mmCIF file of C-alpha atoms in Angstrom:
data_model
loop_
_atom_site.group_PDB
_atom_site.id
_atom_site.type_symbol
_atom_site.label_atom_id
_atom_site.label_comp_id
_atom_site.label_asym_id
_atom_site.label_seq_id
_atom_site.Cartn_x
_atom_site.Cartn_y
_atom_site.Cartn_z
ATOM 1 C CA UNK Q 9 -94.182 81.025 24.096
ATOM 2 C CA UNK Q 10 -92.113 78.198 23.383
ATOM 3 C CA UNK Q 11 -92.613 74.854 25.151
ATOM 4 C CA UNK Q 12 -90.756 72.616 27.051
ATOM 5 C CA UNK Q 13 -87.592 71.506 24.844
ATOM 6 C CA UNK Q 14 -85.501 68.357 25.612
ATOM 7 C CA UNK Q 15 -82.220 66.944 24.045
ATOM 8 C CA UNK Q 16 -81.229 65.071 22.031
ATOM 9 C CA UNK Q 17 -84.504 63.282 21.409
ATOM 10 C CA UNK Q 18 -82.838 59.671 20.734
ATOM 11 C CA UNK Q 19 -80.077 58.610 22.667
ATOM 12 C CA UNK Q 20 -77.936 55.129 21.898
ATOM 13 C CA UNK Q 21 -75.688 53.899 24.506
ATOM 14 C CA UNK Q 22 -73.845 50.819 25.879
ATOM 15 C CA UNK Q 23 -74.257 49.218 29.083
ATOM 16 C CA UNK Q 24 -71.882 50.618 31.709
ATOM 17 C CA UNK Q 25 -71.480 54.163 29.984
ATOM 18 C CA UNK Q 26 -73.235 57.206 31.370
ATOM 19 C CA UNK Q 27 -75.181 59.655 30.010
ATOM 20 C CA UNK Q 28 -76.654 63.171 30.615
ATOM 21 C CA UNK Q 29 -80.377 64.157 29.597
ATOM 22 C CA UNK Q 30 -80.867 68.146 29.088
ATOM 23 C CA UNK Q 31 -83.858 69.941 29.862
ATOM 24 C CA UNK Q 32 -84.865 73.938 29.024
ATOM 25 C CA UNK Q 33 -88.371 74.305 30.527
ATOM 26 C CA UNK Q 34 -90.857 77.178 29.491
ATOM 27 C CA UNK Q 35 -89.629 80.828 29.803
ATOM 28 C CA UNK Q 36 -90.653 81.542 33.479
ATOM 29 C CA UNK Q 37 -91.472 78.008 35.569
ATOM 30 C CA UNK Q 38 -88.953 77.178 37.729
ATOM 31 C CA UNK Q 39 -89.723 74.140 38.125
ATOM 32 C CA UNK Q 40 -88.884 71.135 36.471
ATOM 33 C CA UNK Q 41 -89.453 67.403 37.095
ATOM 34 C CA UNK Q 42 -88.275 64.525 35.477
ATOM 35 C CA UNK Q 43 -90.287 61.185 34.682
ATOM 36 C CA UNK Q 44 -89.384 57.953 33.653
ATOM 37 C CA UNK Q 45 -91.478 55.581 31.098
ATOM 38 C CA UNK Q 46 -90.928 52.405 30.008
ATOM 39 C CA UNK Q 47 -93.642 49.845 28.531
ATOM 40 C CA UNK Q 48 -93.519 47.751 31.934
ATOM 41 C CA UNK Q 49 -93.853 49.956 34.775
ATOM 42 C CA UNK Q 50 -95.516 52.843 33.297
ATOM 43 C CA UNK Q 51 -94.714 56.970 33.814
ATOM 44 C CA UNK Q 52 -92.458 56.628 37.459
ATOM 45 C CA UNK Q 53 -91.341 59.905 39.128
ATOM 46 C CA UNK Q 54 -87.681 60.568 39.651
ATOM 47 C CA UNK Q 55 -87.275 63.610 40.606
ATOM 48 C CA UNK Q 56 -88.137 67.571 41.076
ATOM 49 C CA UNK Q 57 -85.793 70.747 41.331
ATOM 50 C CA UNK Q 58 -87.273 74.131 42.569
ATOM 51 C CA UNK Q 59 -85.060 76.873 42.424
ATOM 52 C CA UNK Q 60 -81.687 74.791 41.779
ATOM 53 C CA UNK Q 61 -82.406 72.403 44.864
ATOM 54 C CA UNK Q 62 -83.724 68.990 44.731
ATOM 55 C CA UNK Q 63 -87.693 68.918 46.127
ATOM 56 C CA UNK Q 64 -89.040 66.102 45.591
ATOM 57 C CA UNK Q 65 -87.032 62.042 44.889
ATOM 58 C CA UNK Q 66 -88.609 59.688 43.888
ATOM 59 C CA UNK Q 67 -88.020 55.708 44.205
ATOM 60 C CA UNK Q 68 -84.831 55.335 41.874
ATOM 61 C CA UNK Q 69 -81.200 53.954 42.569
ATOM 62 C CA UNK Q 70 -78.410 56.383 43.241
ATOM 63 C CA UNK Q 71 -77.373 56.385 39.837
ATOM 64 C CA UNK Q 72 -79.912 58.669 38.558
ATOM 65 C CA UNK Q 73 -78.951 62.068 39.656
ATOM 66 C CA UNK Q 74 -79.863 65.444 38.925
ATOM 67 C CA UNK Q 75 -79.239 69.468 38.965
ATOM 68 C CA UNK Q 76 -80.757 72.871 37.917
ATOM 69 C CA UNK Q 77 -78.905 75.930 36.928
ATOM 70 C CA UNK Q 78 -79.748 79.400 37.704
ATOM 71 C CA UNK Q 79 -82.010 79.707 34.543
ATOM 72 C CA UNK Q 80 -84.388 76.799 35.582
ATOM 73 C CA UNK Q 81 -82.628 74.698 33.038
ATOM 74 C CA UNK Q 82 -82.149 70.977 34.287
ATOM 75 C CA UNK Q 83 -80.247 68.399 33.884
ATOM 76 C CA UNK Q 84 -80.395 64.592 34.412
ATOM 77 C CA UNK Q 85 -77.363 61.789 34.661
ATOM 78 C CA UNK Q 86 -77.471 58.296 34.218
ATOM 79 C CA UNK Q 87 -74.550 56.200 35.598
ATOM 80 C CA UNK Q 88 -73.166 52.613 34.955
ATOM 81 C CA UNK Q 89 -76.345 51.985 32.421
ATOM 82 C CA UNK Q 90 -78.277 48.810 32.810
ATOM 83 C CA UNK Q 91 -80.435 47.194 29.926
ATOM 84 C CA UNK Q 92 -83.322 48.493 32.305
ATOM 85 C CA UNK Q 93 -82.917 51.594 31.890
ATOM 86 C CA UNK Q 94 -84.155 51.907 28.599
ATOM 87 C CA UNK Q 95 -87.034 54.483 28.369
ATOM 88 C CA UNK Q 96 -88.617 57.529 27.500
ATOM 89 C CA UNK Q 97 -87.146 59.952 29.682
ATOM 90 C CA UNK Q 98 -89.974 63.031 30.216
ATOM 91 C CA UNK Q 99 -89.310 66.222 31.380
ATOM 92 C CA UNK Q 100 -91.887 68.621 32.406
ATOM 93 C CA UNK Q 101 -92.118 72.143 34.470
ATOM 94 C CA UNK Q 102 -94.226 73.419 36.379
ATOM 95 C CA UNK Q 103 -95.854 76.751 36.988
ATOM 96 C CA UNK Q 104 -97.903 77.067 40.262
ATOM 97 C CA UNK Q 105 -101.903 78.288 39.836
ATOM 98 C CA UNK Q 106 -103.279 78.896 42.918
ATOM 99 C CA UNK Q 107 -104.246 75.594 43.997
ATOM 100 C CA UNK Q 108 -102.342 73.220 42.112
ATOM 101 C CA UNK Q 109 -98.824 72.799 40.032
ATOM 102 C CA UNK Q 110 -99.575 72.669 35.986
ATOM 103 C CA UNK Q 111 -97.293 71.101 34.315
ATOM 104 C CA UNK Q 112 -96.342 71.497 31.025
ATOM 105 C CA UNK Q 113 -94.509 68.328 29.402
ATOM 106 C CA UNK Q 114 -91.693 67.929 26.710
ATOM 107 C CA UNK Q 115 -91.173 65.530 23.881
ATOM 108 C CA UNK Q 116 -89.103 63.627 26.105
ATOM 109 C CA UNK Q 117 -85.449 61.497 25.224
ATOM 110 C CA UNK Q 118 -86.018 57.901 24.201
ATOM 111 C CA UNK Q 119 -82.618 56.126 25.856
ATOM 112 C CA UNK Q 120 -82.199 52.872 24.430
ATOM 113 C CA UNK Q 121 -79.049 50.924 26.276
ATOM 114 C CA UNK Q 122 -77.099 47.443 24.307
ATOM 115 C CA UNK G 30 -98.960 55.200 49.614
ATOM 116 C CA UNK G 31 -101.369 57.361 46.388
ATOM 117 C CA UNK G 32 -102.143 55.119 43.632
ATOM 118 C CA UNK G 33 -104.262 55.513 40.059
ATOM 119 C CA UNK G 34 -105.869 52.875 38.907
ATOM 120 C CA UNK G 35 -107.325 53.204 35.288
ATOM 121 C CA UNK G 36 -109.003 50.699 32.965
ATOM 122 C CA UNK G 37 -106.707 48.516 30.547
ATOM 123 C CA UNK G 38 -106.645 48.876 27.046
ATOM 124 C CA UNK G 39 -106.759 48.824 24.164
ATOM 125 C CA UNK G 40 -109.867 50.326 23.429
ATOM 126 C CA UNK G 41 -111.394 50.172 20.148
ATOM 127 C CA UNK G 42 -114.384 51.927 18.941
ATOM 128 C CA UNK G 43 -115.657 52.835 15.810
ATOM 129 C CA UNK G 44 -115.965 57.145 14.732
ATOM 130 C CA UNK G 45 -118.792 58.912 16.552
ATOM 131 C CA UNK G 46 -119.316 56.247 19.300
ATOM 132 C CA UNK G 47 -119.300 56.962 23.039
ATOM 133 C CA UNK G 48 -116.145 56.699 25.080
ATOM 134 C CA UNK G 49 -115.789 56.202 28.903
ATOM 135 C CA UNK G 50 -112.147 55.498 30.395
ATOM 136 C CA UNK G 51 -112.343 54.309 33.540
ATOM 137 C CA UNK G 52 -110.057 55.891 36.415
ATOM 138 C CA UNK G 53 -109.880 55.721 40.499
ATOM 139 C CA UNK G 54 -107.769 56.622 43.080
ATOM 140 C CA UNK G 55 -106.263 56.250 46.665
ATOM 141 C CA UNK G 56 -104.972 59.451 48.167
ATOM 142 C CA UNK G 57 -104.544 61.127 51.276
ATOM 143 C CA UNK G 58 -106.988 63.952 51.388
ATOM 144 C CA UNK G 59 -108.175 66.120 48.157
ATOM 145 C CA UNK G 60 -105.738 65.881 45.392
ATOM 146 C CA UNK G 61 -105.894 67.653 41.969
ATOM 147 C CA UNK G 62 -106.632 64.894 39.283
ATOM 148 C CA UNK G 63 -105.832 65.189 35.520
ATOM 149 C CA UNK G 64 -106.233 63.304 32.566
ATOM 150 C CA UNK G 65 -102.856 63.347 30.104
ATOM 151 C CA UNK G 66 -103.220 62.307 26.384
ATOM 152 C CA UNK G 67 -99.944 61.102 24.796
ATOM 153 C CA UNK G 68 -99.994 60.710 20.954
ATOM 154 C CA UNK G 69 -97.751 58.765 19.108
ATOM 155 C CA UNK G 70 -94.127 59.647 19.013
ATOM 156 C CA UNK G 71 -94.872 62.820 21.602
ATOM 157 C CA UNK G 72 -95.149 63.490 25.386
ATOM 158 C CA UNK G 73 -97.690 64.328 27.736
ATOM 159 C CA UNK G 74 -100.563 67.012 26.849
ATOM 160 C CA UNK G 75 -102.625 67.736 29.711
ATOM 161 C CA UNK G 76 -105.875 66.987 28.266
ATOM 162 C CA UNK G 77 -108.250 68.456 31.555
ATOM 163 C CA UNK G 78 -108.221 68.675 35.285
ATOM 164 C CA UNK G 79 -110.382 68.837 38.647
ATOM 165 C CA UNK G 80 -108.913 69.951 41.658
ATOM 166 C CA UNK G 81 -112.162 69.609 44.385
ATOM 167 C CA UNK G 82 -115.057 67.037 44.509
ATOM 168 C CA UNK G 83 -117.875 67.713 42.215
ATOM 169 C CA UNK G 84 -115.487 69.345 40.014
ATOM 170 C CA UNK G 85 -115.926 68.823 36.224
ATOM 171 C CA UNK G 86 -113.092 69.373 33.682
ATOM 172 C CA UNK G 87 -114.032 69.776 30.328
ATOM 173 C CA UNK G 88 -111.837 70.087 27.141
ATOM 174 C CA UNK G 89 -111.936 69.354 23.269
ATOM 175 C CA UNK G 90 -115.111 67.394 24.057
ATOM 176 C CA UNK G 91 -113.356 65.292 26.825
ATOM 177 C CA UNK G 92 -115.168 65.612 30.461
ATOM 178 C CA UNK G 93 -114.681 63.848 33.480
ATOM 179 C CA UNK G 94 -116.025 64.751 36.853
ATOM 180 C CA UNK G 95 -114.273 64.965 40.261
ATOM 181 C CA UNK G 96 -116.130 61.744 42.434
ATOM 182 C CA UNK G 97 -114.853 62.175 46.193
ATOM 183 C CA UNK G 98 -117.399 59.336 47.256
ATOM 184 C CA UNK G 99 -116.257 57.053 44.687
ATOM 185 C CA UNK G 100 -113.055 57.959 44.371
ATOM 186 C CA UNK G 101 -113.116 58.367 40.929
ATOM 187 C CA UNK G 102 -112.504 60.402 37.907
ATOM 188 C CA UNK G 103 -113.887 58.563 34.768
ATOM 189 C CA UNK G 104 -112.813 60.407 31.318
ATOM 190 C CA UNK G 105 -116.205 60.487 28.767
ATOM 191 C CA UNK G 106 -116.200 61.648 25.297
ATOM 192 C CA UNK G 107 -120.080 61.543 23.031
ATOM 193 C CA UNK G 108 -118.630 60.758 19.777
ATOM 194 C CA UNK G 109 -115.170 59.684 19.394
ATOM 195 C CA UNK G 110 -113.093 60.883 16.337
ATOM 196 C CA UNK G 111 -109.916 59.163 14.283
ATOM 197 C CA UNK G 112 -107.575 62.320 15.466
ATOM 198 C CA UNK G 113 -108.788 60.949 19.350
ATOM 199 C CA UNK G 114 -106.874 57.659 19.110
ATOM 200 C CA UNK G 115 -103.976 58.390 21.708
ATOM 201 C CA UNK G 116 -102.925 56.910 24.727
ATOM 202 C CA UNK G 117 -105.051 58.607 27.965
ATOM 203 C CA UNK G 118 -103.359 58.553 31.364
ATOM 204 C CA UNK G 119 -105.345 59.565 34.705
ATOM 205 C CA UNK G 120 -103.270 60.948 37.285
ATOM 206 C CA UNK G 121 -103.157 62.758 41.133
ATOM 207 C CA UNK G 122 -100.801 65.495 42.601
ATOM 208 C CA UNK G 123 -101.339 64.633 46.370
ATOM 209 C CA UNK G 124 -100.839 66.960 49.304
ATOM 210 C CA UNK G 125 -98.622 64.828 50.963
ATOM 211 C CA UNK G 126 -95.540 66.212 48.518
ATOM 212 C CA UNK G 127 -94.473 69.605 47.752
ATOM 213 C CA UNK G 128 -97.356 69.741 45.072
ATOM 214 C CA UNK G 129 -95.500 68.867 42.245
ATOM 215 C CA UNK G 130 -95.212 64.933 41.981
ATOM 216 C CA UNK G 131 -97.617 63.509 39.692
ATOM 217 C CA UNK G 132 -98.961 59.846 40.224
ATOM 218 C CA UNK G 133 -99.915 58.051 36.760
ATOM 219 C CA UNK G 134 -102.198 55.620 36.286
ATOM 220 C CA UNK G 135 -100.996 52.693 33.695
ATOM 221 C CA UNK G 136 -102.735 54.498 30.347
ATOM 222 C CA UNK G 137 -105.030 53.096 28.328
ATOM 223 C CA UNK G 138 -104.646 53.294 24.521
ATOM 224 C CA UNK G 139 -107.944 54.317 22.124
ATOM 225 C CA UNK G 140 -107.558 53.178 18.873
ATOM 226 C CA UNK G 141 -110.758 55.046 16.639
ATOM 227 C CA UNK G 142 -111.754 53.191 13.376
ATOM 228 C CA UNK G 143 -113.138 55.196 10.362
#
């Protein structure tokens, strides 16, 4: 079964510009949340779509924004870029076992923003 | 709000030596706790996971047990290997969310010497 796949893998874009993260998670979960790591505040939560609806937000600006289509694939935007927003975007979905969510990470998108 | 706490690295031991990676939590309730290995270049792996007190998770070697009265979830290894040097993150899926929002601890890296 193939894993979680994310593109592109390396992203290089100017402050101010926007940009939009892709995410195809394993054949079957559907759901998918997105992650945010950078060297000085660690793996962060942004946020979680079930079912093409937004479950779970974390702590982030307006600016990041999300979606899921109708076959579980997600998406993630980026608008007006800041320097800080440079990071290894993860994605990762989830399938429920019976007590707890497993989820199931991808390679991630390394953003880097001049 | 939950919160992992985990030991800073970088840890450096030489092949075959004992590891321990210290983890502990604050959470509302039981949550499911993990332990995620991140090697270079890659994303998260889920390495093992406990989802009740007493609870051990084992994998590859790796074992770390489930301490409610502690709060704690300490990652142990008997003889380290090269191949083992990664990053290590702890991290909780709390009740208080949908079940799908992990909380990360800040990852410790394990650099193995031959």
């Amino acid at each position: 079964k193939a894993g979680v796949t994310q593109t592109p893998r390396y992203l290089i874009k100017t402050r101010g510009q926007q940009v939009t993260l892709s995410c195809s998670p394993i054949s079957g979960h559907r759901s998918v949340s997105w992650y945010q790591q950078t060297p000085g505040q660690g793996l962060q939560f942004l946020f979680e779509y079930f079912s093409e609806t937004q479950r779970n937000k974390g702590n982030f600006p307006g600016r990041f924004s999300g979606r899921q289509f109708s076959n579980s694939r997600s998406e993630m935007n980026v608008s007006t870029l800041e320097l800080g927003d440079s990071a290894l975007y993860l994605c990762a979905s989830s399938l429920k076992t019976d007590s707890f969510y497993e989820q199931y990470f991808g390679p991630g998108t390394r953003l880097t923003v001049t | 709000g939950d919160s992992v706490t985990q030991m800073e690295g970088p840890v450096t031991l030489s092949e075959e030596a004992f590891l321990t990676i210290n983890c502990t939590y604050t959470a509302t309730g039981y949550p499911s706790l993990f332990w995620y290995v991140q090697y270079p270049g890659e994303g998260l792996q889920l390495l093992l996971k406990a989802t009740k007190a007493d609870d051990k998770g084992s994998n590859k070697g790796f074992e770390a047990t489930y301490r409610k009265e502690t709060t704690s979830f300490h990652l142990e290894k008997g003889s380290v290997q090269v191949s083992d040097s990664a990053v290590y993150f702890c991290a909780l899926s709390g009740l208080n969310n949908a079940g799908n929002m992990l909380t990360f601890g800040g990852g410790t890296r394990l650099m193995v010497k031959p």
